[in-house]
Coordinates of C-alpha atoms in Angstrom, one line a residue:
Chain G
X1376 CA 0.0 0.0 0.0
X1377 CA 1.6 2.9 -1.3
X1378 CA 1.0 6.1 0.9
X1379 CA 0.8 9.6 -0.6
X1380 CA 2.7 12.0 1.3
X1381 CA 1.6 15.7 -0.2
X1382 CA 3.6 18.6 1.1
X1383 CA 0.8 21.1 1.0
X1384 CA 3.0 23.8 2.3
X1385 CA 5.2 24.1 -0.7
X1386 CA 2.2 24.2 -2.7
X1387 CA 1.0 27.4 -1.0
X1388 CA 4.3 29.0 -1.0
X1389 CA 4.0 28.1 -4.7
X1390 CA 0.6 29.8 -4.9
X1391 CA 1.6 32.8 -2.6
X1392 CA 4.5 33.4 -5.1
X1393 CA 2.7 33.2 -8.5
X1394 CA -0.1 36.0 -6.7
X1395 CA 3.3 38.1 -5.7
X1396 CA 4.5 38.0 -9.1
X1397 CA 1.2 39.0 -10.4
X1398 CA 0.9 41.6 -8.5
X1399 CA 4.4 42.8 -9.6
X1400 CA 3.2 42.7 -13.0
X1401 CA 0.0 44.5 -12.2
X1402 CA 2.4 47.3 -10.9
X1403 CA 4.9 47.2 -14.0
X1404 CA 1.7 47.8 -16.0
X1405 CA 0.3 50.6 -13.9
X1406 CA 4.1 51.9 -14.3
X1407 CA 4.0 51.7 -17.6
X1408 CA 1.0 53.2 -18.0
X1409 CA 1.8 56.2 -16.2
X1410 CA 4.9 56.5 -18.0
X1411 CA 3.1 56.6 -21.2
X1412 CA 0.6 59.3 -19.3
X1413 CA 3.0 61.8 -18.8
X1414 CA 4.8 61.5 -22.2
X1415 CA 1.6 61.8 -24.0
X1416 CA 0.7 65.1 -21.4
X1417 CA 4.7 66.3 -21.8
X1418 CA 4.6 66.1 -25.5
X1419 CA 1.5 67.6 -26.2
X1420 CA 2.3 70.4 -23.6
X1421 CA 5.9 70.6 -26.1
X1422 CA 3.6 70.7 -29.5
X1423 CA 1.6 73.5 -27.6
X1424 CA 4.7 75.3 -26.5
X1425 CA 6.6 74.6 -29.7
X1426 CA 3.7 76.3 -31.8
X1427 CA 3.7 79.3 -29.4
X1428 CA 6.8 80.0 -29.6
X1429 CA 6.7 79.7 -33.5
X1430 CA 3.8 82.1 -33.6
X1431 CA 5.4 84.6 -31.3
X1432 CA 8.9 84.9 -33.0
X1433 CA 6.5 84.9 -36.6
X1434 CA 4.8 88.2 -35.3
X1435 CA 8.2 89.8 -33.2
X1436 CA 9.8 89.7 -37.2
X1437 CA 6.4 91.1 -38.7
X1438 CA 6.6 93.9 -35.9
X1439 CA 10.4 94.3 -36.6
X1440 CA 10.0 94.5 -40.5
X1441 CA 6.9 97.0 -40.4
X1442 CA 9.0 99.3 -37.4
X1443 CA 11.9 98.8 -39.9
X1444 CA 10.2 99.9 -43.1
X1445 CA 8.8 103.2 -41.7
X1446 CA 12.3 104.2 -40.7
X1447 CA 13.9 103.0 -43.4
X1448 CA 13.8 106.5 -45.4
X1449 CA 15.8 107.9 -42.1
X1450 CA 18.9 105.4 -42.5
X1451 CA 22.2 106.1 -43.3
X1452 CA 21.7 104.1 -46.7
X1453 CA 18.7 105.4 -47.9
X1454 CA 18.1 109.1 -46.9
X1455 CA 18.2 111.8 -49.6
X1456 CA 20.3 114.3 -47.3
X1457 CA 21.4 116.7 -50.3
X1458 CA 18.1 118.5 -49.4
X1459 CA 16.4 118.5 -45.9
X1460 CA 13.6 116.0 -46.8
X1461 CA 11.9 113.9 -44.4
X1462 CA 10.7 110.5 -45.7
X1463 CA 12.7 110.9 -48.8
X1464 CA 15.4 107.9 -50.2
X1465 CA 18.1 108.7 -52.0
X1466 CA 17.5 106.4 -55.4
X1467 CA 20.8 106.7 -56.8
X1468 CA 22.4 105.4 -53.3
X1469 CA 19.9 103.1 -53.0
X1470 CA 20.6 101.2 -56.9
X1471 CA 24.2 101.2 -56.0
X1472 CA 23.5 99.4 -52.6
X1473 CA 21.6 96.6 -54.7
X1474 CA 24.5 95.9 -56.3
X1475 CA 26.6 95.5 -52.8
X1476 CA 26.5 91.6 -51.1
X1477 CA 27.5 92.7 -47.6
X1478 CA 24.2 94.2 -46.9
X1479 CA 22.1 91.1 -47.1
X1480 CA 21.8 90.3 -43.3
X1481 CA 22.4 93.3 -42.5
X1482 CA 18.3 94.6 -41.4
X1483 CA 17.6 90.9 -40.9
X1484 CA 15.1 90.9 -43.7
X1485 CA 14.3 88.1 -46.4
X1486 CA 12.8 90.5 -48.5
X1487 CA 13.6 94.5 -49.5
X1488 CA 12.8 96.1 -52.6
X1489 CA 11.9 99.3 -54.0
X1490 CA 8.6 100.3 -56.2
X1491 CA 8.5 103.5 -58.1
X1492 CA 4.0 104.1 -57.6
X1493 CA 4.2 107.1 -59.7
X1494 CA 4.3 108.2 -62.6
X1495 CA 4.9 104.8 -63.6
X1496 CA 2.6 104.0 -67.2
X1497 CA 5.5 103.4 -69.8
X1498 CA 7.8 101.6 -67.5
X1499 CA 5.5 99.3 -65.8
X1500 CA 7.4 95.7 -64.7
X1501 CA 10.8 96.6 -65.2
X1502 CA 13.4 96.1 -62.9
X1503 CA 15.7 98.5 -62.0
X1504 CA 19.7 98.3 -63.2
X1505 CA 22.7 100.7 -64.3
X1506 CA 21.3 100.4 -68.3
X1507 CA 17.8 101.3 -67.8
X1508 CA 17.9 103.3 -64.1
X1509 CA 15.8 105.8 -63.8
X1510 CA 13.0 104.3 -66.7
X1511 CA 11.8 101.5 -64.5
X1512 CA 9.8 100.0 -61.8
X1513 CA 11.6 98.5 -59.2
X1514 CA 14.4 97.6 -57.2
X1515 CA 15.5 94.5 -55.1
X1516 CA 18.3 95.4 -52.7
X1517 CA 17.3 91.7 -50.9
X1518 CA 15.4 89.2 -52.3
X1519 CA 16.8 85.9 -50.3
X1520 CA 13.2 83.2 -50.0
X1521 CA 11.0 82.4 -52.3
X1522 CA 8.0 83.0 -50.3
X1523 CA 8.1 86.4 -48.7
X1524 CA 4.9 86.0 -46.8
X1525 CA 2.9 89.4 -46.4
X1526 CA 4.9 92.1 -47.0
X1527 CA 5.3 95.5 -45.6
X1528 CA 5.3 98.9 -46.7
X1529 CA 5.6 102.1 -46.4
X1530 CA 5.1 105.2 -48.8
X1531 CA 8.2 107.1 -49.6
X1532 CA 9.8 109.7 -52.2
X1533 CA 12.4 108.6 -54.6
X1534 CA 14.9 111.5 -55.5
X1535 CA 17.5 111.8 -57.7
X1536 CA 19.6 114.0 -59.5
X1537 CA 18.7 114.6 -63.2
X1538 CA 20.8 116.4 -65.4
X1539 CA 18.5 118.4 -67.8
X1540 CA 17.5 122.5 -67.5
X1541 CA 21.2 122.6 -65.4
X1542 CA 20.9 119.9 -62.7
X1543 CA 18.0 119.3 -60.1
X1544 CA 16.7 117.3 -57.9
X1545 CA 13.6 114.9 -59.1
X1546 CA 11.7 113.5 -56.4
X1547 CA 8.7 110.9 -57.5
X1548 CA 6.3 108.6 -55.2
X1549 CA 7.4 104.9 -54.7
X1550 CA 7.0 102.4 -51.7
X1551 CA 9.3 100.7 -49.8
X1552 CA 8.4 96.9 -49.5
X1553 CA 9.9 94.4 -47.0
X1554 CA 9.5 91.4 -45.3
X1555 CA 11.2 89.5 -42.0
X1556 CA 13.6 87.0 -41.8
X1557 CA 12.2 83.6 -42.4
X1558 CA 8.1 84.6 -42.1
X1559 CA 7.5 83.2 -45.0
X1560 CA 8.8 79.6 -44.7
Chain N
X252 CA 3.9 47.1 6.3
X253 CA 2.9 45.3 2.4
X254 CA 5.2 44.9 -0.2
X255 CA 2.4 47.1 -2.3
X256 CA 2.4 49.6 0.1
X257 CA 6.2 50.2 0.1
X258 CA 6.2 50.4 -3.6
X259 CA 3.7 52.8 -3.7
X260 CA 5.0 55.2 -1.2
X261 CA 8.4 54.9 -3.5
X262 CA 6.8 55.4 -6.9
X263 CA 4.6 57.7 -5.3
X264 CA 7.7 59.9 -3.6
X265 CA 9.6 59.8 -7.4
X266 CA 6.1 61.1 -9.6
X267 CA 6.2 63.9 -6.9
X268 CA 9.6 64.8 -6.8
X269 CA 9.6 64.3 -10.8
X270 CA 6.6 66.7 -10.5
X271 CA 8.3 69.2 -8.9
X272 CA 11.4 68.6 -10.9
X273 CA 9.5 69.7 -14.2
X274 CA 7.8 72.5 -12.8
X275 CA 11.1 74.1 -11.8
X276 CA 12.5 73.6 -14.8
X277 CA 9.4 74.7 -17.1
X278 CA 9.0 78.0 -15.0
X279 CA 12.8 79.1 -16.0
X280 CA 12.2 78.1 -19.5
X281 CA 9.4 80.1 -19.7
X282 CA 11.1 82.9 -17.6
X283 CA 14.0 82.5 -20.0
X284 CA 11.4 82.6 -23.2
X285 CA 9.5 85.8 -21.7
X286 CA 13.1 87.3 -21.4
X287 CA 14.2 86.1 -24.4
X288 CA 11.2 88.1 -26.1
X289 CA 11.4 91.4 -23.8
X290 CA 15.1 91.4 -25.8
X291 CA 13.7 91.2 -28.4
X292 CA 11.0 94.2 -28.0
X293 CA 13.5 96.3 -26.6
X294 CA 15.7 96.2 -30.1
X295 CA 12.0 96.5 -32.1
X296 CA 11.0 99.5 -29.9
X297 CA 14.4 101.4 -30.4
X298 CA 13.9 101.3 -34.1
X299 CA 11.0 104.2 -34.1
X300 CA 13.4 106.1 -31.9
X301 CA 15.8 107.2 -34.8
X302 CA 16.1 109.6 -36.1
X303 CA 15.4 111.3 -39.6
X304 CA 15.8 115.2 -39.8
X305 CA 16.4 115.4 -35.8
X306 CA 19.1 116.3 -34.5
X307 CA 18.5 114.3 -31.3
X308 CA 15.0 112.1 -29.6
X309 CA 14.7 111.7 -26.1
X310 CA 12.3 109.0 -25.2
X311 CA 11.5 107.1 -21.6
X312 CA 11.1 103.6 -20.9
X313 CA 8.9 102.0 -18.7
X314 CA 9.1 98.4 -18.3
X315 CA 6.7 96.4 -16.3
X316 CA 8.9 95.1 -13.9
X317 CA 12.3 95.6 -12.8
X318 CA 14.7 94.7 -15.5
X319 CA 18.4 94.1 -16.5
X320 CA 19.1 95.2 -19.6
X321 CA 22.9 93.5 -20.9
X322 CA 24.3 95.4 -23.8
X323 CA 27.1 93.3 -25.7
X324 CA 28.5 94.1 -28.7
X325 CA 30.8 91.8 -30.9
X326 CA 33.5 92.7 -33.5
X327 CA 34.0 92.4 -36.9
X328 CA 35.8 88.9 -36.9
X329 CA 33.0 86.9 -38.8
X330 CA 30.4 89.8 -40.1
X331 CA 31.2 93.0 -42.2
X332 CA 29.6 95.1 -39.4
X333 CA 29.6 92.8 -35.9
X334 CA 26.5 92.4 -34.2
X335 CA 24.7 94.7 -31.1
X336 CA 23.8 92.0 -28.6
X337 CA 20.6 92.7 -26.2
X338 CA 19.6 90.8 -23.6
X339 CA 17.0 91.3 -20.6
X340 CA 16.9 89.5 -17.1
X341 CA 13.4 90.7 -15.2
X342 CA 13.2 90.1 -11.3
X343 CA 10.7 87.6 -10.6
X344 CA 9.0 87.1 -7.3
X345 CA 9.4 83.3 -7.3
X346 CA 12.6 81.4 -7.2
X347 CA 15.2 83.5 -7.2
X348 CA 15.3 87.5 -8.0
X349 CA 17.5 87.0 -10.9
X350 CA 18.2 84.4 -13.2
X351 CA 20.2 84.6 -16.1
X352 CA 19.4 86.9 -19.1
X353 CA 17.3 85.3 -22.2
X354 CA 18.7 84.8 -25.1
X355 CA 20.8 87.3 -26.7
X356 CA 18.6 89.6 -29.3
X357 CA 21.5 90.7 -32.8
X358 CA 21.0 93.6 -34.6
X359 CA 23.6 94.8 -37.3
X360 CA 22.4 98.3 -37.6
X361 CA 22.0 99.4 -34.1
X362 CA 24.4 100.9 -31.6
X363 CA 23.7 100.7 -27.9
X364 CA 25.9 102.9 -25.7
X365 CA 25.1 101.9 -21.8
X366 CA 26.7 100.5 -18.9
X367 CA 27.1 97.0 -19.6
X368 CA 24.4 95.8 -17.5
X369 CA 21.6 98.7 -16.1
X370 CA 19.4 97.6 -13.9
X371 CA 15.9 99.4 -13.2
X372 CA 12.3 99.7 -13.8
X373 CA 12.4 102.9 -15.5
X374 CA 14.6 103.7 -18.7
X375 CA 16.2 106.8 -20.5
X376 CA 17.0 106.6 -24.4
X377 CA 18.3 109.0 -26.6
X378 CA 19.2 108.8 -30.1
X379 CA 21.7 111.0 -31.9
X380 CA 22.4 110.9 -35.0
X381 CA 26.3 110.5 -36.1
X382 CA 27.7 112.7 -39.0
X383 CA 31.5 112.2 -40.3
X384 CA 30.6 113.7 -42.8
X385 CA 27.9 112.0 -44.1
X386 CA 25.0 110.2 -41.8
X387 CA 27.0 106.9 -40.5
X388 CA 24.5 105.8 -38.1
X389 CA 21.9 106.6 -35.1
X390 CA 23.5 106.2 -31.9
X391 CA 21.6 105.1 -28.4
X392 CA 22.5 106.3 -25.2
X393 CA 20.7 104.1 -22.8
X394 CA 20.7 104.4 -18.8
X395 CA 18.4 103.6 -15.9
X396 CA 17.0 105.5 -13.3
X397 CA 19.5 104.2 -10.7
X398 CA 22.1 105.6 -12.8
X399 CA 22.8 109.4 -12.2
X400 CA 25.4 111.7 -13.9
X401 CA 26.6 115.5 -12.9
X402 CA 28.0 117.1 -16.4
X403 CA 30.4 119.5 -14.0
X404 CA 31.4 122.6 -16.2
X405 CA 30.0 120.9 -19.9
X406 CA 30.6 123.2 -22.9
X407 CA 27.4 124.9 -23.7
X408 CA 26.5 122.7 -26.5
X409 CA 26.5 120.1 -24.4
X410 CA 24.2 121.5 -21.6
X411 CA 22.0 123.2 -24.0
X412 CA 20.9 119.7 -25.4
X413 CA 20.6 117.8 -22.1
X414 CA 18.6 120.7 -21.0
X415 CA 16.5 121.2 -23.7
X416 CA 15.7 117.6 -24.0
X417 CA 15.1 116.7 -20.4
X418 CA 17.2 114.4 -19.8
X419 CA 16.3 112.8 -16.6
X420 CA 19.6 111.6 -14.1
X421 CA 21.8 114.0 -16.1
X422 CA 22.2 117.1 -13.9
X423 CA 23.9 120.2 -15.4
X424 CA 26.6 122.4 -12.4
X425 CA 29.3 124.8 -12.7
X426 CA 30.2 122.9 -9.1
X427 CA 31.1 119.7 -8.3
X428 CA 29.6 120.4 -4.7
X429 CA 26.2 121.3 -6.5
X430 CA 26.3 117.4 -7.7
X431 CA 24.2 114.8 -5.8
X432 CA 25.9 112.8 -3.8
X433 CA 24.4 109.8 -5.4
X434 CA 25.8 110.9 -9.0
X435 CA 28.8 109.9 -11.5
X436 CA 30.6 113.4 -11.3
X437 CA 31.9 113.9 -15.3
X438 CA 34.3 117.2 -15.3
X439 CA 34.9 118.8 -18.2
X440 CA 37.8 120.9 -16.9
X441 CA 39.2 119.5 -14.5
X442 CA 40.3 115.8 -13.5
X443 CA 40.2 113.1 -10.6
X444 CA 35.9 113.1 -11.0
X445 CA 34.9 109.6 -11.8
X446 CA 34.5 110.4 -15.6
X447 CA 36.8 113.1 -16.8
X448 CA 36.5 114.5 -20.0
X449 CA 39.4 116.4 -21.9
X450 CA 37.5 118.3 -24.7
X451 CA 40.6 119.4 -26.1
X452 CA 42.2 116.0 -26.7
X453 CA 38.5 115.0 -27.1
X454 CA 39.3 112.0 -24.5
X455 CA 37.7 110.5 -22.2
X456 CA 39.3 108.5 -18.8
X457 CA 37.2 106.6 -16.4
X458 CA 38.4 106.5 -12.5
X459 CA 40.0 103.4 -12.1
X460 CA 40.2 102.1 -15.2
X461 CA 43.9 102.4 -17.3
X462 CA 42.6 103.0 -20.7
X463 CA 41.8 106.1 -22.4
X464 CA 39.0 106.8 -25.2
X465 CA 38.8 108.7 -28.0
X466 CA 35.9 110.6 -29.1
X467 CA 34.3 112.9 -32.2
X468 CA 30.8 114.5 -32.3
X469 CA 27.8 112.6 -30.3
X470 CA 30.2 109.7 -29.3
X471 CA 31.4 112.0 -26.1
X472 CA 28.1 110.8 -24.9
X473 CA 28.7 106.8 -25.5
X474 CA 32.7 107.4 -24.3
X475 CA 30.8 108.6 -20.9
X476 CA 28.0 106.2 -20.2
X477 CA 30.0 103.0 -22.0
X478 CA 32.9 100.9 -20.6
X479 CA 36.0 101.5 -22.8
X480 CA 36.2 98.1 -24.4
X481 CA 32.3 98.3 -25.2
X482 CA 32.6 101.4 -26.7
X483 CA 35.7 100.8 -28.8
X484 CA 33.9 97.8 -30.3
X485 CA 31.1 99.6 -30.9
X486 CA 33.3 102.6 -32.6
X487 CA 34.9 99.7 -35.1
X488 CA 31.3 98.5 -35.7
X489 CA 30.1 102.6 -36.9
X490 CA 33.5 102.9 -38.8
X491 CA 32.9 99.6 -40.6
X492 CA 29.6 101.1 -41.9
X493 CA 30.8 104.1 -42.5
X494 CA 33.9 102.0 -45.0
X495 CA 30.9 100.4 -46.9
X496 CA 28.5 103.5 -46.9
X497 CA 32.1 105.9 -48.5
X498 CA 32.0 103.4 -51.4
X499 CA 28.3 103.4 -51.6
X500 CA 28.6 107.3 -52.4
X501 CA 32.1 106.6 -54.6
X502 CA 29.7 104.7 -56.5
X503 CA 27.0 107.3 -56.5
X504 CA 29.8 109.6 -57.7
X505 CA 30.7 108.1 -60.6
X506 CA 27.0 107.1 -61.4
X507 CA 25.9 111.2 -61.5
X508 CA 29.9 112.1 -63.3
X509 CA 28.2 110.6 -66.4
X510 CA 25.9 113.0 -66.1
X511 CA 28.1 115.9 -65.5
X512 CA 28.0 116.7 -62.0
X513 CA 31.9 116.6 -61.9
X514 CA 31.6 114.0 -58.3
X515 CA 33.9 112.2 -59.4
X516 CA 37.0 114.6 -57.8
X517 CA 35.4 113.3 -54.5
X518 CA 36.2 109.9 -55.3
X519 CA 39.9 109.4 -53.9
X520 CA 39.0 111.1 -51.0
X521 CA 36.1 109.0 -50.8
X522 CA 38.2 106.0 -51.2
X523 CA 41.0 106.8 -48.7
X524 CA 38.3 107.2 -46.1
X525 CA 36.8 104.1 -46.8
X526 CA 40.0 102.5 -46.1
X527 CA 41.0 104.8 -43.2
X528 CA 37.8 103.2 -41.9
X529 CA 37.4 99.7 -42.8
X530 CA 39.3 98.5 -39.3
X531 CA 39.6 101.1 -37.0
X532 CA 41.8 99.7 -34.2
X533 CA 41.8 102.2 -31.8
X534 CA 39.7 104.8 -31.6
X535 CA 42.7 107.7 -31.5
X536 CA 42.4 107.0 -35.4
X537 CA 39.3 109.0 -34.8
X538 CA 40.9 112.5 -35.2
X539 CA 42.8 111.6 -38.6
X540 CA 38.9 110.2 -39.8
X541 CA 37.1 113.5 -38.9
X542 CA 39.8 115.7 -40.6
X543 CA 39.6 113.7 -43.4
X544 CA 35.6 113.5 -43.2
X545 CA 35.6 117.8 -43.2
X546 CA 38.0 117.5 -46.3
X547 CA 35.0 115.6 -47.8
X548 CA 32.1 117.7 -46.9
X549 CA 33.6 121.0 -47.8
X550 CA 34.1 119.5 -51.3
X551 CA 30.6 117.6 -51.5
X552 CA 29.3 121.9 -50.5
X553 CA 30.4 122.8 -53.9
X554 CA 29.3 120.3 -55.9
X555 CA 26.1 121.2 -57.7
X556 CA 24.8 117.8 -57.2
X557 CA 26.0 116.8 -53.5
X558 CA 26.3 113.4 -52.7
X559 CA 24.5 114.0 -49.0

């Protein structure tokens, strides 16, 4: 007669140890879970952030450009200073400084040009250089993207020097165009 | 005590100290961002402030809270015409005061003469333009309210624009005793004051400091309020513009000689002063520029078609 000895204590250690570890597990999950929580809340919070910040540094170059255009008639590299004439650019200055490289960064802009408004009917579309200046249309001192965005302007007079009936000064309407660095991207 | 319980109270003890971990951190970011954009601003705001006919434009600044303003300028190493640096610390009432600045705002065609940091809730800019002998640039003078000067025995050009302009924290004496005690005494005529001015060297010496600044026109004002290594930098960054703008108008010249304005005798000149200026190492090379910058305007006065 065979007799069955059954050692029940190992059994419930056994039993004890499998609930311990699936408790353990439970918590890895809840862990895990959490973990994945807080990167979801942390990376929408970043995308939030990101887009702000985006937003905010768009508008601070739209300010910039549209402060920048207003005054650009006053700087050393525009203003007509032969006369005393407020809000006045110097166009022959100005088609020489097209031609110079060094000035591309220099007013952080992606965008500058010139438009002569008026009078304007036999030249429309032309772009300014040395063999046609002064019969044409516009000027591009910067023209570094593609897409400029919205640009912004400001009204200005375009003198020069002509040298007909003994040499004066001509002074026509035009508009001064610009746009901040990397708006339009 | 449970084996769950402990490893709650643990993971429990690192989400909150995690928590608080991130929130620090996010609060100086976004301290660090607002400051970062106040820099910003302040270079946006200073571009109204030039000048087109004016001789000079006084303006005040109010910020919202107390603020450092850091005014760094850097040379021509890389860039044709360096870089004005601005950036602003504001004093926050949690964490500490004072953190470090945001990040630094550049601007290649502005000129910032201050202390290197000025501290204060209330600002006083003035903008002058600078002539040698055509316009070069606008130049800012910048100082707080906690900064005060005494102008002891200024020549009357001098006094007559601070006056007229009401310029707040300059005061105007004859007597160094009429000066607030509180004051930067600058003496025009006599030395040992913490600024002293020579107007007939046109230099400049700060009290314990070695080095001695030169000066011409409106940049007496940026040799005062500036430290001397600041404002030499910023002298090489004007006289770097002024290089490009001389062959701008040599250009100009020869552009209007075709058409018989006879420019084109201004042109060497022109040329020798766009060299003179293209480095300008120390700024005693300032007296040799302006004599050779009145050489150039007295011709430019008799040409029928002036260049500026």
């Amino acid at each position: 007669m065979r007799i069955l000895d059954v050692d029940y204590s190992n059994f419930r250690r056994k039993k004890m140890k499998r609930s311990g570890q699936i408790k353990i597990q439970q918590m890895a999950f809840v862990l895990v879970a959490l973990m994945l929580f807080f990167a979801f809340v942390f990376l929408i919070y970043f995308t939030f952030k990101i887009s702000n910040v985006e937003d905010s540094v768009t508008t601070l170059k739209e300010e910039e450009a549209q402060e920048l255009v207003r005054k650009l008639s006053g700087s050393a590299e525009f203003s007509f200073s032969a006369e005393d004439c407020s809000n006045c650019v110097d166009f022959d200055k100005v088609l020489i400084l097209s031609e110079r490289r060094n000035y591309e960064d220099f007013w952080g802009l992606d965008y500058l040009e010139i438009q002569k408004i008026y009078p304007n009917s036999e030249i429309s579309g032309k772009e300014c250089t040395r063999q046609n200046y002064p019969d044409c249309e516009s000027l591009k001192i910067i023209d570094n993207s593609g897409d400029r965005g919205i640009a912004s302007g400001a009204f200005v007079s375009l003198c020069r020097w002509e040298s007909d009936k003994g040499g004066y000064f001509k002074c026509e309407i035009g508009r001064v165009l610009a746009s901040g660095e990397g708006i339009g991207k | 005590m449970s084996f769950a319980m402990i490893f709650s109270i643990i993971v429990g003890a690192v989400i909150i100290f995690f928590a608080i971990y991130a929130t620090t951190r996010l609060v100086d970011t976004e301290r660090n961002q607002q400051d970062t954009e106040i820099g910003k601003e302040l270079g946006i705001l200073l571009t109204p402030i030039e000048t087109n006919l004016e001789s000079a434009k006084a303006v005040k600044l109010t910020m919202p809270s107390e603020t450092r303003i850091y005014n760094d300028c850097s040379k021509l190493s890389e860039e044709t015409f360096g870089n004005q640096k601005i950036s602003v610390a504001t004093k926050s009432g949690v964490g500490k005061d004072w953190t470090n600045p945001g990040v630094p705002s550049s601007f290649h065609n502005k000129y910032i003469f201050s202390s290197d940091v000025s501290e204060g809730k209330n600002f006083e800019i003035f903008t002058k333009p600078l002539e040698m002998p055509f316009k070069i640039a606008d130049l800012t003078f910048l100082w707080s309210e906690q900064e005060k000067f005494c102008f002891v025995n200024a020549p009357r050009e001098i006094e007559t624009e601070v006056l007229d302009l009401g310029l707040e924290g300059i005061e105007v004496s004859t007597k160094i005793e009429n000066c607030s005690l509180e004051s930067k005494k600058v003496c025009f005529t006599k030395s040992g004051c913490d600024v002293d001015v020579d107007v007939n060297s046109k230099s400049v010496k700060k009290k314990k400091r070695t080095e001695t600044v030169f000066y011409e026109g409106p940049l007496i004002y940026g040799a005062i309020l500036s430290e001397p290594g600041r404002y030499e930098c910023q002298v090489q960054r004007l006289f770097a513009r002024a290089s490009e703008l001389a062959s701008i108008y040599a250009g100009k010249s020869s552009l209007l000689s075709v058409k018989g304005c006879g420019s084109e005798r201004l042109q060497p000149l022109l040329g020798t002063y766009s060299n003179q200026t293209f480095s300008v190492e120390n700024t005693i090379e300032l007296r040799e520029i302006y004599l050779l910058s009145e050489d150039i305007r007295r011709q430019n006065e008799n040409l029928g078609c002036r260049l500026f």
